[in-house]
């Protein structure tokens, strides 16, 4: 590639409005990949995710034994599947950004934990990413995770916390646009204009009001009525992200939160290591990648509940 090109990357911790954000960007002129994940009960209008990218990132997660609740392993880049996954994703990006002159983008919540991999790919290909981080109030995100995947609240909170931490920590020092799910319902046009301008899709002829009317369903406004009692870490995260508006945010404040939470988790990391060691002593490995999803999930649920005294 002889010159730098742009692409749009939409991600968030899951159930945070990434599909709606991608749908609005496509309606505003963003080109998506040809083969997308099909619609499902949870996303009846579609996931707007490149099948190849999703499968590649999921294989990498499986190869390093990474369950969404857990932090990313320290030496994950040395995993046997890392180089293969990186080359596969690199080929996809190279193919798509050179397909035609239209701006291309992709989305996958798993990108939250693999941003350093993508950063290397973009650097090698001289592609400049337009990173869009989707934000939704924690009570709504946790409720959605519980309903969509039949998870208890503690595990749903863990998924949201770890994925948010990884993404916000890895994005430090880079340009990012924060998009809020609740604002799509209350005042969508200003946010859509700001988002398309950031991505490089702004066009004076674009009818943003028509795009908002045609793609934002009022029945999806479920931001009220959730009365979950959340951990103090998520309450603090909500306050932090509420202050991030588009490309306007306090980078030092984000860094401070990431550092503080990382230190707290590192201090308590011996707990999960101890549980894993206990299971190994009894002939069972808690976080073994070869186990079935159901078996691994059941063991993690039991371990976390035992740890929390529930």
PDB file of N, CA and C in Angstrom, residues 129-177:
ATOM      1  N   UNK A 129      -7.009   4.114  11.683  1.00  0.00           N
ATOM      2  CA  UNK A 129      -8.332   3.714  12.167  1.00  0.00           C
ATOM      3  C   UNK A 129      -9.109   4.881  12.767  1.00  0.00           C
ATOM      4  N   UNK A 130     -10.385   4.907  12.495  1.00  0.00           N
ATOM      5  CA  UNK A 130     -11.304   5.828  13.146  1.00  0.00           C
ATOM      6  C   UNK A 130     -12.047   5.006  14.194  1.00  0.00           C
ATOM      7  N   UNK A 131     -11.584   5.072  15.446  1.00  0.00           N
ATOM      8  CA  UNK A 131     -12.094   4.206  16.507  1.00  0.00           C
ATOM      9  C   UNK A 131     -13.350   4.807  17.137  1.00  0.00           C
ATOM     10  N   UNK A 132     -14.426   4.018  17.137  1.00  0.00           N
ATOM     11  CA  UNK A 132     -15.701   4.461  17.710  1.00  0.00           C
ATOM     12  C   UNK A 132     -16.043   3.533  18.872  1.00  0.00           C
ATOM     13  N   UNK A 133     -16.083   4.081  20.073  1.00  0.00           N
ATOM     14  CA  UNK A 133     -16.375   3.277  21.266  1.00  0.00           C
ATOM     15  C   UNK A 133     -17.805   3.542  21.710  1.00  0.00           C
ATOM     16  N   UNK A 134     -18.627   2.506  21.719  1.00  0.00           N
ATOM     17  CA  UNK A 134     -20.051   2.639  22.047  1.00  0.00           C
ATOM     18  C   UNK A 134     -20.269   2.493  23.550  1.00  0.00           C
ATOM     19  N   UNK A 135     -20.996   3.454  24.109  1.00  0.00           N
ATOM     20  CA  UNK A 135     -21.223   3.536  25.547  1.00  0.00           C
ATOM     21  C   UNK A 135     -22.712   3.383  25.839  1.00  0.00           C
ATOM     22  N   UNK A 136     -23.001   2.609  26.868  1.00  0.00           N
ATOM     23  CA  UNK A 136     -24.380   2.464  27.334  1.00  0.00           C
ATOM     24  C   UNK A 136     -24.351   2.394  28.856  1.00  0.00           C
ATOM     25  N   UNK A 137     -25.326   2.977  29.552  1.00  0.00           N
ATOM     26  CA  UNK A 137     -25.324   2.896  31.017  1.00  0.00           C
ATOM     27  C   UNK A 137     -25.176   1.452  31.496  1.00  0.00           C
ATOM     28  N   UNK A 138     -24.388   1.269  32.538  1.00  0.00           N
ATOM     29  CA  UNK A 138     -24.040  -0.086  32.983  1.00  0.00           C
ATOM     30  C   UNK A 138     -25.253  -0.917  33.382  1.00  0.00           C
ATOM     31  N   UNK A 139     -26.260  -0.281  34.007  1.00  0.00           N
ATOM     32  CA  UNK A 139     -27.418  -1.084  34.418  1.00  0.00           C
ATOM     33  C   UNK A 139     -28.130  -1.685  33.215  1.00  0.00           C
ATOM     34  N   UNK A 140     -28.229  -0.921  32.127  1.00  0.00           N
ATOM     35  CA  UNK A 140     -28.879  -1.445  30.921  1.00  0.00           C
ATOM     36  C   UNK A 140     -28.014  -2.501  30.234  1.00  0.00           C
ATOM     37  N   UNK A 141     -26.701  -2.269  30.195  1.00  0.00           N
ATOM     38  CA  UNK A 141     -25.795  -3.236  29.568  1.00  0.00           C
ATOM     39  C   UNK A 141     -25.803  -4.551  30.326  1.00  0.00           C
ATOM     40  N   UNK A 142     -25.699  -4.477  31.643  1.00  0.00           N
ATOM     41  CA  UNK A 142     -25.702  -5.687  32.469  1.00  0.00           C
ATOM     42  C   UNK A 142     -27.021  -6.433  32.328  1.00  0.00           C
ATOM     43  N   UNK A 143     -28.132  -5.695  32.350  1.00  0.00           N
ATOM     44  CA  UNK A 143     -29.451  -6.338  32.184  1.00  0.00           C
ATOM     45  C   UNK A 143     -29.544  -7.048  30.844  1.00  0.00           C
ATOM     46  N   UNK A 144     -29.025  -6.417  29.794  1.00  0.00           N
ATOM     47  CA  UNK A 144     -29.071  -7.005  28.459  1.00  0.00           C
ATOM     48  C   UNK A 144     -28.195  -8.249  28.373  1.00  0.00           C
ATOM     49  N   UNK A 145     -27.015  -8.210  28.986  1.00  0.00           N
ATOM     50  CA  UNK A 145     -26.136  -9.387  29.005  1.00  0.00           C
ATOM     51  C   UNK A 145     -26.801 -10.543  29.746  1.00  0.00           C
ATOM     52  N   UNK A 146     -27.449 -10.239  30.845  1.00  0.00           N
ATOM     53  CA  UNK A 146     -28.134 -11.277  31.624  1.00  0.00           C
ATOM     54  C   UNK A 146     -29.240 -11.932  30.802  1.00  0.00           C
ATOM     55  N   UNK A 147     -30.007 -11.104  30.095  1.00  0.00           N
ATOM     56  CA  UNK A 147     -31.132 -11.621  29.314  1.00  0.00           C
ATOM     57  C   UNK A 147     -30.674 -12.358  28.067  1.00  0.00           C
ATOM     58  N   UNK A 148     -29.697 -11.781  27.351  1.00  0.00           N
ATOM     59  CA  UNK A 148     -29.273 -12.354  26.070  1.00  0.00           C
ATOM     60  C   UNK A 148     -28.533 -13.677  26.239  1.00  0.00           C
ATOM     61  N   UNK A 149     -27.723 -13.787  27.299  1.00  0.00           N
ATOM     62  CA  UNK A 149     -26.861 -14.960  27.444  1.00  0.00           C
ATOM     63  C   UNK A 149     -27.174 -15.786  28.686  1.00  0.00           C
ATOM     64  N   UNK A 150     -28.271 -15.458  29.352  1.00  0.00           N
ATOM     65  CA  UNK A 150     -28.702 -16.209  30.533  1.00  0.00           C
ATOM     66  C   UNK A 150     -27.595 -16.271  31.583  1.00  0.00           C
ATOM     67  N   UNK A 151     -26.986 -15.129  31.853  1.00  0.00           N
ATOM     68  CA  UNK A 151     -25.890 -15.037  32.810  1.00  0.00           C
ATOM     69  C   UNK A 151     -26.367 -14.403  34.110  1.00  0.00           C
ATOM     70  N   UNK A 152     -25.765 -14.753  35.232  1.00  0.00           N
ATOM     71  CA  UNK A 152     -26.077 -14.054  36.483  1.00  0.00           C
ATOM     72  C   UNK A 152     -25.475 -12.660  36.470  1.00  0.00           C
ATOM     73  N   UNK A 153     -25.921 -11.826  37.380  1.00  0.00           N
ATOM     74  CA  UNK A 153     -25.486 -10.436  37.378  1.00  0.00           C
ATOM     75  C   UNK A 153     -23.990 -10.290  37.616  1.00  0.00           C
ATOM     76  N   UNK A 154     -23.417 -11.105  38.530  1.00  0.00           N
ATOM     77  CA  UNK A 154     -21.999 -10.919  38.846  1.00  0.00           C
ATOM     78  C   UNK A 154     -21.103 -11.182  37.636  1.00  0.00           C
ATOM     79  N   UNK A 155     -21.422 -12.213  36.858  1.00  0.00           N
ATOM     80  CA  UNK A 155     -20.614 -12.495  35.674  1.00  0.00           C
ATOM     81  C   UNK A 155     -20.827 -11.432  34.596  1.00  0.00           C
ATOM     82  N   UNK A 156     -22.053 -10.948  34.467  1.00  0.00           N
ATOM     83  CA  UNK A 156     -22.336  -9.897  33.483  1.00  0.00           C
ATOM     84  C   UNK A 156     -21.569  -8.619  33.827  1.00  0.00           C
ATOM     85  N   UNK A 157     -21.506  -8.297  35.111  1.00  0.00           N
ATOM     86  CA  UNK A 157     -20.733  -7.125  35.521  1.00  0.00           C
ATOM     87  C   UNK A 157     -19.248  -7.325  35.224  1.00  0.00           C
ATOM     88  N   UNK A 158     -18.759  -8.543  35.438  1.00  0.00           N
ATOM     89  CA  UNK A 158     -17.355  -8.817  35.168  1.00  0.00           C
ATOM     90  C   UNK A 158     -17.001  -8.659  33.705  1.00  0.00           C
ATOM     91  N   UNK A 159     -17.869  -9.137  32.824  1.00  0.00           N
ATOM     92  CA  UNK A 159     -17.637  -9.003  31.378  1.00  0.00           C
ATOM     93  C   UNK A 159     -17.562  -7.534  30.994  1.00  0.00           C
ATOM     94  N   UNK A 160     -18.530  -6.748  31.463  1.00  0.00           N
ATOM     95  CA  UNK A 160     -18.560  -5.320  31.147  1.00  0.00           C
ATOM     96  C   UNK A 160     -17.319  -4.616  31.682  1.00  0.00           C
ATOM     97  N   UNK A 161     -16.930  -4.936  32.906  1.00  0.00           N
ATOM     98  CA  UNK A 161     -15.811  -4.241  33.536  1.00  0.00           C
ATOM     99  C   UNK A 161     -14.490  -4.549  32.839  1.00  0.00           C
ATOM    100  N   UNK A 162     -14.220  -5.835  32.593  1.00  0.00           N
ATOM    101  CA  UNK A 162     -12.939  -6.205  31.984  1.00  0.00           C
ATOM    102  C   UNK A 162     -12.835  -5.690  30.546  1.00  0.00           C
ATOM    103  N   UNK A 163     -13.893  -5.843  29.771  1.00  0.00           N
ATOM    104  CA  UNK A 163     -13.818  -5.391  28.381  1.00  0.00           C
ATOM    105  C   UNK A 163     -13.662  -3.881  28.298  1.00  0.00           C
ATOM    106  N   UNK A 164     -14.348  -3.155  29.165  1.00  0.00           N
ATOM    107  CA  UNK A 164     -14.208  -1.697  29.179  1.00  0.00           C
ATOM    108  C   UNK A 164     -12.797  -1.307  29.594  1.00  0.00           C
ATOM    109  N   UNK A 165     -12.280  -1.973  30.611  1.00  0.00           N
ATOM    110  CA  UNK A 165     -10.933  -1.668  31.086  1.00  0.00           C
ATOM    111  C   UNK A 165      -9.896  -1.906  30.002  1.00  0.00           C
ATOM    112  N   UNK A 166      -9.946  -3.066  29.355  1.00  0.00           N
ATOM    113  CA  UNK A 166      -8.971  -3.371  28.302  1.00  0.00           C
ATOM    114  C   UNK A 166      -9.021  -2.320  27.196  1.00  0.00           C
ATOM    115  N   UNK A 167     -10.226  -2.008  26.745  1.00  0.00           N
ATOM    116  CA  UNK A 167     -10.364  -1.075  25.625  1.00  0.00           C
ATOM    117  C   UNK A 167      -9.867   0.319  25.994  1.00  0.00           C
ATOM    118  N   UNK A 168     -10.318   0.843  27.130  1.00  0.00           N
ATOM    119  CA  UNK A 168      -9.947   2.198  27.518  1.00  0.00           C
ATOM    120  C   UNK A 168      -8.450   2.312  27.810  1.00  0.00           C
ATOM    121  N   UNK A 169      -7.877   1.253  28.354  1.00  0.00           N
ATOM    122  CA  UNK A 169      -6.439   1.266  28.645  1.00  0.00           C
ATOM    123  C   UNK A 169      -5.622   1.202  27.357  1.00  0.00           C
ATOM    124  N   UNK A 170      -6.044   0.353  26.418  1.00  0.00           N
ATOM    125  CA  UNK A 170      -5.291   0.187  25.173  1.00  0.00           C
ATOM    126  C   UNK A 170      -5.429   1.387  24.243  1.00  0.00           C
ATOM    127  N   UNK A 171      -6.534   2.122  24.362  1.00  0.00           N
ATOM    128  CA  UNK A 171      -6.775   3.266  23.480  1.00  0.00           C
ATOM    129  C   UNK A 171      -6.107   4.552  23.962  1.00  0.00           C
ATOM    130  N   UNK A 172      -5.422   4.487  25.096  1.00  0.00           N
ATOM    131  CA  UNK A 172      -4.780   5.690  25.625  1.00  0.00           C
ATOM    132  C   UNK A 172      -3.769   6.240  24.619  1.00  0.00           C
ATOM    133  N   UNK A 173      -3.824   7.548  24.440  1.00  0.00           N
ATOM    134  CA  UNK A 173      -2.918   8.203  23.514  1.00  0.00           C
ATOM    135  C   UNK A 173      -3.388   8.195  22.078  1.00  0.00           C
ATOM    136  N   UNK A 174      -4.572   7.618  21.822  1.00  0.00           N
ATOM    137  CA  UNK A 174      -5.108   7.560  20.461  1.00  0.00           C
ATOM    138  C   UNK A 174      -6.401   8.355  20.373  1.00  0.00           C
ATOM    139  N   UNK A 175      -6.748   8.723  19.165  1.00  0.00           N
ATOM    140  CA  UNK A 175      -7.986   9.453  18.942  1.00  0.00           C
ATOM    141  C   UNK A 175      -9.155   8.475  18.915  1.00  0.00           C
ATOM    142  N   UNK A 176     -10.207   8.789  19.636  1.00  0.00           N
ATOM    143  CA  UNK A 176     -11.372   7.910  19.697  1.00  0.00           C
ATOM    144  C   UNK A 176     -12.618   8.774  19.813  1.00  0.00           C
ATOM    145  N   UNK A 177     -13.724   8.249  19.296  1.00  0.00           N
ATOM    146  CA  UNK A 177     -15.014   8.951  19.377  1.00  0.00           C
ATOM    147  C   UNK A 177     -15.958   8.124  20.249  1.00  0.00           C
TER     148      UNK A 177
END
